Short mmCIF file of N, CA and C in Angstrom, two decimals:
data_model
loop_
_atom_site.label_atom_id
_atom_site.label_comp_id
_atom_site.label_asym_id
_atom_site.label_seq_id
_atom_site.Cartn_x
_atom_site.Cartn_y
_atom_site.Cartn_z
N MET A 1 9.13 8.92 18.45
CA MET A 1 8.81 7.72 19.20
C MET A 1 8.18 6.64 18.31
N PHE A 2 7.27 7.04 17.45
CA PHE A 2 6.61 6.08 16.56
C PHE A 2 7.19 6.13 15.15
N GLU A 3 8.37 6.67 15.02
CA GLU A 3 9.02 6.79 13.71
C GLU A 3 9.19 5.44 13.03
N TRP A 4 9.31 4.38 13.82
CA TRP A 4 9.51 3.04 13.27
C TRP A 4 8.35 2.63 12.37
N ILE A 5 7.14 3.14 12.62
CA ILE A 5 5.99 2.81 11.77
C ILE A 5 6.24 3.32 10.35
N GLY A 6 6.75 4.53 10.24
CA GLY A 6 7.08 5.09 8.93
C GLY A 6 8.16 4.29 8.22
N TRP A 7 9.14 3.82 8.98
CA TRP A 7 10.22 3.02 8.38
C TRP A 7 9.71 1.66 7.90
N ILE A 8 8.82 1.06 8.67
CA ILE A 8 8.24 -0.22 8.25
C ILE A 8 7.37 -0.03 7.01
N ALA A 9 6.61 1.07 6.98
CA ALA A 9 5.79 1.38 5.80
C ALA A 9 6.67 1.57 4.57
N THR A 10 7.78 2.27 4.74
CA THR A 10 8.72 2.48 3.64
C THR A 10 9.28 1.15 3.15
N ALA A 11 9.67 0.29 4.07
CA ALA A 11 10.22 -1.02 3.71
C ALA A 11 9.17 -1.87 2.99
N ALA A 12 7.92 -1.80 3.46
CA ALA A 12 6.85 -2.57 2.82
C ALA A 12 6.61 -2.10 1.39
N PHE A 13 6.59 -0.77 1.19
CA PHE A 13 6.42 -0.26 -0.17
C PHE A 13 7.56 -0.73 -1.06
N GLY A 14 8.77 -0.63 -0.56
CA GLY A 14 9.91 -1.08 -1.36
C GLY A 14 9.84 -2.56 -1.67
N ALA A 15 9.50 -3.36 -0.69
CA ALA A 15 9.41 -4.81 -0.88
C ALA A 15 8.29 -5.19 -1.84
N SER A 16 7.26 -4.35 -1.93
CA SER A 16 6.14 -4.68 -2.82
C SER A 16 6.60 -4.82 -4.27
N TYR A 17 7.65 -4.12 -4.63
CA TYR A 17 8.13 -4.20 -6.01
C TYR A 17 8.87 -5.50 -6.31
N LEU A 18 9.09 -6.30 -5.29
CA LEU A 18 9.68 -7.61 -5.49
C LEU A 18 8.62 -8.68 -5.71
N CYS A 19 7.36 -8.32 -5.55
CA CYS A 19 6.25 -9.26 -5.74
C CYS A 19 6.08 -9.55 -7.22
N ARG A 20 5.89 -10.81 -7.54
CA ARG A 20 5.75 -11.20 -8.94
C ARG A 20 4.33 -11.01 -9.46
N LYS A 21 3.34 -11.25 -8.61
CA LYS A 21 1.94 -11.16 -9.04
C LYS A 21 1.43 -9.74 -8.77
N PRO A 22 0.78 -9.13 -9.76
CA PRO A 22 0.24 -7.78 -9.56
C PRO A 22 -0.72 -7.69 -8.38
N MET A 23 -1.52 -8.74 -8.16
CA MET A 23 -2.46 -8.73 -7.05
C MET A 23 -1.70 -8.65 -5.72
N THR A 24 -0.65 -9.41 -5.59
CA THR A 24 0.14 -9.40 -4.37
C THR A 24 0.81 -8.05 -4.18
N LEU A 25 1.36 -7.49 -5.25
CA LEU A 25 1.98 -6.17 -5.18
C LEU A 25 1.00 -5.14 -4.66
N ARG A 26 -0.20 -5.14 -5.18
CA ARG A 26 -1.21 -4.16 -4.77
C ARG A 26 -1.61 -4.35 -3.30
N ARG A 27 -1.74 -5.58 -2.88
CA ARG A 27 -2.14 -5.82 -1.49
C ARG A 27 -1.03 -5.44 -0.51
N VAL A 28 0.21 -5.70 -0.87
CA VAL A 28 1.33 -5.28 -0.02
C VAL A 28 1.39 -3.76 0.03
N GLN A 29 1.17 -3.11 -1.12
CA GLN A 29 1.14 -1.65 -1.13
C GLN A 29 -0.01 -1.11 -0.28
N ALA A 30 -1.14 -1.79 -0.29
CA ALA A 30 -2.27 -1.36 0.53
C ALA A 30 -1.93 -1.44 2.01
N VAL A 31 -1.26 -2.51 2.41
CA VAL A 31 -0.84 -2.65 3.81
C VAL A 31 0.15 -1.54 4.17
N ALA A 32 1.09 -1.27 3.28
CA ALA A 32 2.05 -0.21 3.53
C ALA A 32 1.34 1.14 3.66
N ALA A 33 0.37 1.39 2.79
CA ALA A 33 -0.37 2.65 2.86
C ALA A 33 -1.14 2.75 4.17
N MET A 34 -1.68 1.64 4.65
CA MET A 34 -2.38 1.66 5.93
C MET A 34 -1.42 2.00 7.08
N LEU A 35 -0.21 1.50 6.99
CA LEU A 35 0.80 1.87 7.99
C LEU A 35 1.10 3.36 7.92
N TRP A 36 1.17 3.89 6.69
CA TRP A 36 1.40 5.33 6.53
C TRP A 36 0.22 6.13 7.09
N ILE A 37 -0.99 5.62 6.94
CA ILE A 37 -2.16 6.29 7.51
C ILE A 37 -2.02 6.36 9.03
N LEU A 38 -1.68 5.23 9.63
CA LEU A 38 -1.48 5.19 11.08
C LEU A 38 -0.41 6.20 11.50
N TYR A 39 0.69 6.20 10.78
CA TYR A 39 1.77 7.14 11.08
C TYR A 39 1.29 8.59 10.93
N GLY A 40 0.54 8.85 9.87
CA GLY A 40 0.00 10.19 9.64
C GLY A 40 -0.93 10.64 10.75
N VAL A 41 -1.73 9.73 11.27
CA VAL A 41 -2.63 10.05 12.39
C VAL A 41 -1.80 10.39 13.63
N ILE A 42 -0.78 9.59 13.89
CA ILE A 42 0.06 9.81 15.07
C ILE A 42 0.76 11.17 15.02
N ILE A 43 1.28 11.52 13.84
CA ILE A 43 2.01 12.80 13.73
C ILE A 43 1.09 13.95 13.32
N LYS A 44 -0.20 13.66 13.19
CA LYS A 44 -1.20 14.67 12.84
C LYS A 44 -0.86 15.39 11.54
N ALA A 45 -0.71 14.58 10.49
CA ALA A 45 -0.35 15.10 9.17
C ALA A 45 -1.43 14.74 8.15
N PRO A 46 -2.45 15.61 7.98
CA PRO A 46 -3.54 15.31 7.04
C PRO A 46 -3.09 14.95 5.62
N PRO A 47 -2.07 15.61 5.04
CA PRO A 47 -1.67 15.21 3.68
C PRO A 47 -1.19 13.75 3.60
N VAL A 48 -0.49 13.29 4.62
CA VAL A 48 -0.03 11.90 4.65
C VAL A 48 -1.24 10.97 4.75
N ILE A 49 -2.19 11.33 5.58
CA ILE A 49 -3.39 10.50 5.78
C ILE A 49 -4.20 10.43 4.49
N VAL A 50 -4.53 11.57 3.92
CA VAL A 50 -5.38 11.61 2.73
C VAL A 50 -4.72 10.91 1.55
N ALA A 51 -3.46 11.20 1.31
CA ALA A 51 -2.77 10.56 0.19
C ALA A 51 -2.78 9.05 0.32
N ASN A 52 -2.57 8.55 1.50
CA ASN A 52 -2.49 7.11 1.68
C ASN A 52 -3.85 6.43 1.79
N VAL A 53 -4.88 7.16 2.18
CA VAL A 53 -6.24 6.62 2.09
C VAL A 53 -6.57 6.37 0.62
N ILE A 54 -6.19 7.31 -0.23
CA ILE A 54 -6.41 7.15 -1.68
C ILE A 54 -5.63 5.96 -2.20
N VAL A 55 -4.33 5.88 -1.87
CA VAL A 55 -3.48 4.78 -2.35
C VAL A 55 -4.01 3.43 -1.86
N ALA A 56 -4.32 3.34 -0.57
CA ALA A 56 -4.80 2.07 -0.01
C ALA A 56 -6.11 1.65 -0.66
N SER A 57 -7.02 2.61 -0.84
CA SER A 57 -8.32 2.30 -1.46
C SER A 57 -8.15 1.78 -2.88
N LEU A 58 -7.38 2.50 -3.67
CA LEU A 58 -7.17 2.08 -5.06
C LEU A 58 -6.45 0.75 -5.14
N ALA A 59 -5.46 0.55 -4.29
CA ALA A 59 -4.71 -0.71 -4.30
C ALA A 59 -5.61 -1.88 -3.94
N LEU A 60 -6.43 -1.71 -2.91
CA LEU A 60 -7.33 -2.80 -2.51
C LEU A 60 -8.39 -3.09 -3.56
N VAL A 61 -9.04 -2.05 -4.05
CA VAL A 61 -10.08 -2.25 -5.06
C VAL A 61 -9.50 -2.93 -6.29
N SER A 62 -8.36 -2.44 -6.77
CA SER A 62 -7.79 -3.02 -7.99
C SER A 62 -7.25 -4.43 -7.76
N SER A 63 -6.89 -4.77 -6.53
CA SER A 63 -6.38 -6.12 -6.27
C SER A 63 -7.49 -7.16 -6.28
N PHE A 64 -8.74 -6.72 -6.08
CA PHE A 64 -9.86 -7.66 -6.06
C PHE A 64 -10.64 -7.69 -7.38
N GLN A 65 -10.30 -6.83 -8.31
CA GLN A 65 -10.99 -6.81 -9.60
C GLN A 65 -10.51 -7.97 -10.46
N ARG A 66 -11.44 -8.55 -11.15
CA ARG A 66 -11.06 -9.61 -12.09
C ARG A 66 -10.59 -8.96 -13.38
N ARG A 67 -9.52 -9.49 -13.90
CA ARG A 67 -8.97 -8.97 -15.15
C ARG A 67 -9.44 -9.85 -16.30
N ALA A 68 -9.71 -9.20 -17.42
CA ALA A 68 -10.10 -9.94 -18.62
C ALA A 68 -8.86 -10.69 -19.13
N PRO A 69 -9.07 -11.90 -19.65
CA PRO A 69 -7.92 -12.63 -20.20
C PRO A 69 -7.24 -11.81 -21.29
N ASP A 70 -5.96 -11.90 -21.34
CA ASP A 70 -5.17 -11.18 -22.34
C ASP A 70 -5.45 -11.76 -23.72
N ALA A 71 -5.76 -10.89 -24.67
CA ALA A 71 -6.09 -11.33 -26.03
C ALA A 71 -4.91 -12.02 -26.68
N ASP A 72 -3.68 -11.63 -26.31
CA ASP A 72 -2.49 -12.24 -26.91
C ASP A 72 -2.25 -13.66 -26.38
N ALA A 73 -2.84 -13.99 -25.25
CA ALA A 73 -2.61 -15.32 -24.65
C ALA A 73 -3.42 -16.40 -25.36
N ALA A 74 -4.41 -16.02 -26.14
CA ALA A 74 -5.29 -17.00 -26.79
C ALA A 74 -4.67 -17.65 -27.97
#
């Protein structure tokens, strides 16, 4: 019944690789992981939930971190 959530999450993950900016890619992946978390809760699948809590957390944290300027760009 809620299988569509998993399909949307899959599409979001796939689409994230079309993002040009790393920050945008990570945030789209975080949204996709949150959809997977929701899907995991609905189907009562702890491995899906835990794996995607980790992915969403890392994606969000890394998307807000400031990066040092590239030494080669100077």
